[in-house]
XYZ file of C-alpha atoms in Angstrom:
143
model
C 0.000 0.000 0.000
C 1.357 3.406 -0.957
C 1.411 6.268 1.597
C -0.229 9.109 -0.307
C 0.653 11.589 2.387
C 4.335 10.921 1.793
C 3.904 11.336 -1.958
C 2.224 14.707 -1.448
C 5.018 15.822 0.888
C 7.646 14.787 -1.629
C 5.908 16.720 -4.402
C 5.697 19.838 -2.247
C 9.404 19.702 -1.376
C 10.308 19.218 -5.047
C 8.028 22.026 -6.208
C 9.438 25.333 -7.274
C 9.200 28.298 -4.960
C 6.073 30.392 -5.482
C 6.510 34.133 -4.894
C 3.601 36.262 -6.117
C 1.902 39.526 -5.215
C -1.573 41.030 -5.490
C -2.277 44.761 -5.242
C -5.779 45.842 -4.194
C -7.317 49.218 -3.494
C -7.680 49.976 0.214
C -11.448 49.573 0.279
C -14.045 47.375 1.962
C -13.945 44.705 -0.746
C -10.164 44.227 -0.440
C -10.208 41.494 2.259
C -12.599 39.310 0.245
C -10.603 39.745 -2.968
C -7.335 38.984 -1.169
C -8.744 35.874 0.554
C -9.980 34.413 -2.733
C -6.723 35.144 -4.536
C -4.607 33.664 -1.738
C -6.773 30.532 -1.565
C -6.440 29.964 -5.306
C -2.707 30.622 -5.211
C -1.903 28.218 -2.411
C -4.343 25.553 -3.612
C -2.625 25.705 -7.001
C 0.652 25.009 -5.215
C -0.820 21.939 -3.517
C -1.642 23.443 -0.113
C -5.040 22.286 1.060
C -7.004 21.202 4.086
C -6.813 23.078 7.357
C -3.699 24.989 6.275
C -5.547 26.519 3.339
C -8.396 27.611 5.610
C -6.073 29.124 8.221
C -4.164 31.055 5.559
C -7.473 32.342 4.173
C -8.674 33.487 7.608
C -5.427 35.188 8.614
C -5.036 36.901 5.244
C -8.514 38.356 5.614
C -7.673 39.622 9.106
C -4.454 41.340 8.016
C -5.985 42.923 4.923
C -8.957 44.119 6.995
C -6.536 45.711 9.459
C -4.668 47.415 6.624
C -7.924 48.833 5.234
C -9.330 49.922 8.599
C -6.164 51.247 10.231
C -4.194 52.364 7.185
C -4.761 55.309 4.872
C -8.252 55.434 3.391
C -6.798 55.864 -0.079
C -4.054 53.995 -1.797
C -3.333 50.307 -2.097
C -2.647 47.215 -0.048
C -0.062 44.715 -1.271
C -0.494 41.026 -0.481
C 2.519 38.802 -1.048
C 2.455 35.015 -0.939
C 5.612 32.949 -0.795
C 5.497 29.156 -0.731
C 8.734 27.281 -0.229
C 8.337 23.592 0.521
C 5.786 23.264 3.311
C 6.176 26.889 4.464
C 3.538 29.429 3.413
C 4.312 33.068 4.171
C 1.818 35.873 3.596
C 2.767 39.527 3.964
C 0.341 42.458 3.853
C 1.864 45.859 3.175
C 0.218 49.257 3.511
C 1.422 52.842 3.731
C 0.094 53.434 7.236
C 2.267 54.219 10.208
C 2.377 52.688 13.643
C 3.208 49.241 14.871
C 0.373 46.737 15.155
C -0.077 45.139 18.577
C -2.110 42.187 19.736
C -5.270 43.394 21.426
C -7.224 41.771 24.220
C -10.732 43.183 23.787
C -13.659 42.548 26.100
C -15.734 39.507 25.097
C -18.550 41.771 23.914
C -16.309 44.061 21.825
C -17.230 43.945 18.111
C -13.603 43.910 16.896
C -9.962 43.799 17.933
C -9.209 40.071 17.725
C -7.431 39.904 14.355
C -3.823 39.886 15.518
C -4.699 37.585 18.416
C -5.890 35.087 15.798
C -2.712 35.584 13.782
C -0.604 35.027 16.902
C -2.557 31.923 17.931
C -2.852 30.185 14.563
C 0.401 30.970 12.758
C 3.778 29.309 13.129
C 5.367 32.752 13.316
C 4.404 36.346 12.578
C 5.804 39.843 12.794
C 5.977 43.356 11.466
C 8.547 44.970 9.211
C 8.607 48.772 9.152
C 9.464 50.553 5.899
C 10.084 54.271 5.247
C 6.697 54.367 3.477
C 4.651 52.039 5.698
C 4.797 48.545 7.120
C 4.345 44.878 6.303
C 2.615 42.523 8.698
C 3.357 38.901 7.875
C 2.636 35.392 9.094
C 3.888 31.906 8.328
C 2.048 28.588 8.337
C 3.544 25.125 8.036
C 1.304 23.332 5.539
C -0.332 20.022 6.494
C 1.689 17.026 5.560
């Protein structure tokens, strides 16, 4: 009997590195557009299951933060890099400040996005640029 999980892992390790970017306008529809694009991108690279869903959720959270807390005009850049079983998503905007994990009251309508990123990702962080910042996370794909 052949172990299909091992075959999938071998294909992913042998696959070429994926490094792509999407630019969306900083508007309310941006998180949905980014989620769909990221899902298609990583699924096309063989990332599925729970990993695909976590990447979709966290991408939506970061893009939402960029739209809500960043400049109300301009663009948001979403970068996806897949190298072996590591998926890294970075969301760049031209806003200032350093994002911090919030701990809102249970009844608060928002403020949990970075807490989700912190809890569900393998690693995450912020990179400050002269013209803004990138918030990124990494997920180890299911094997």
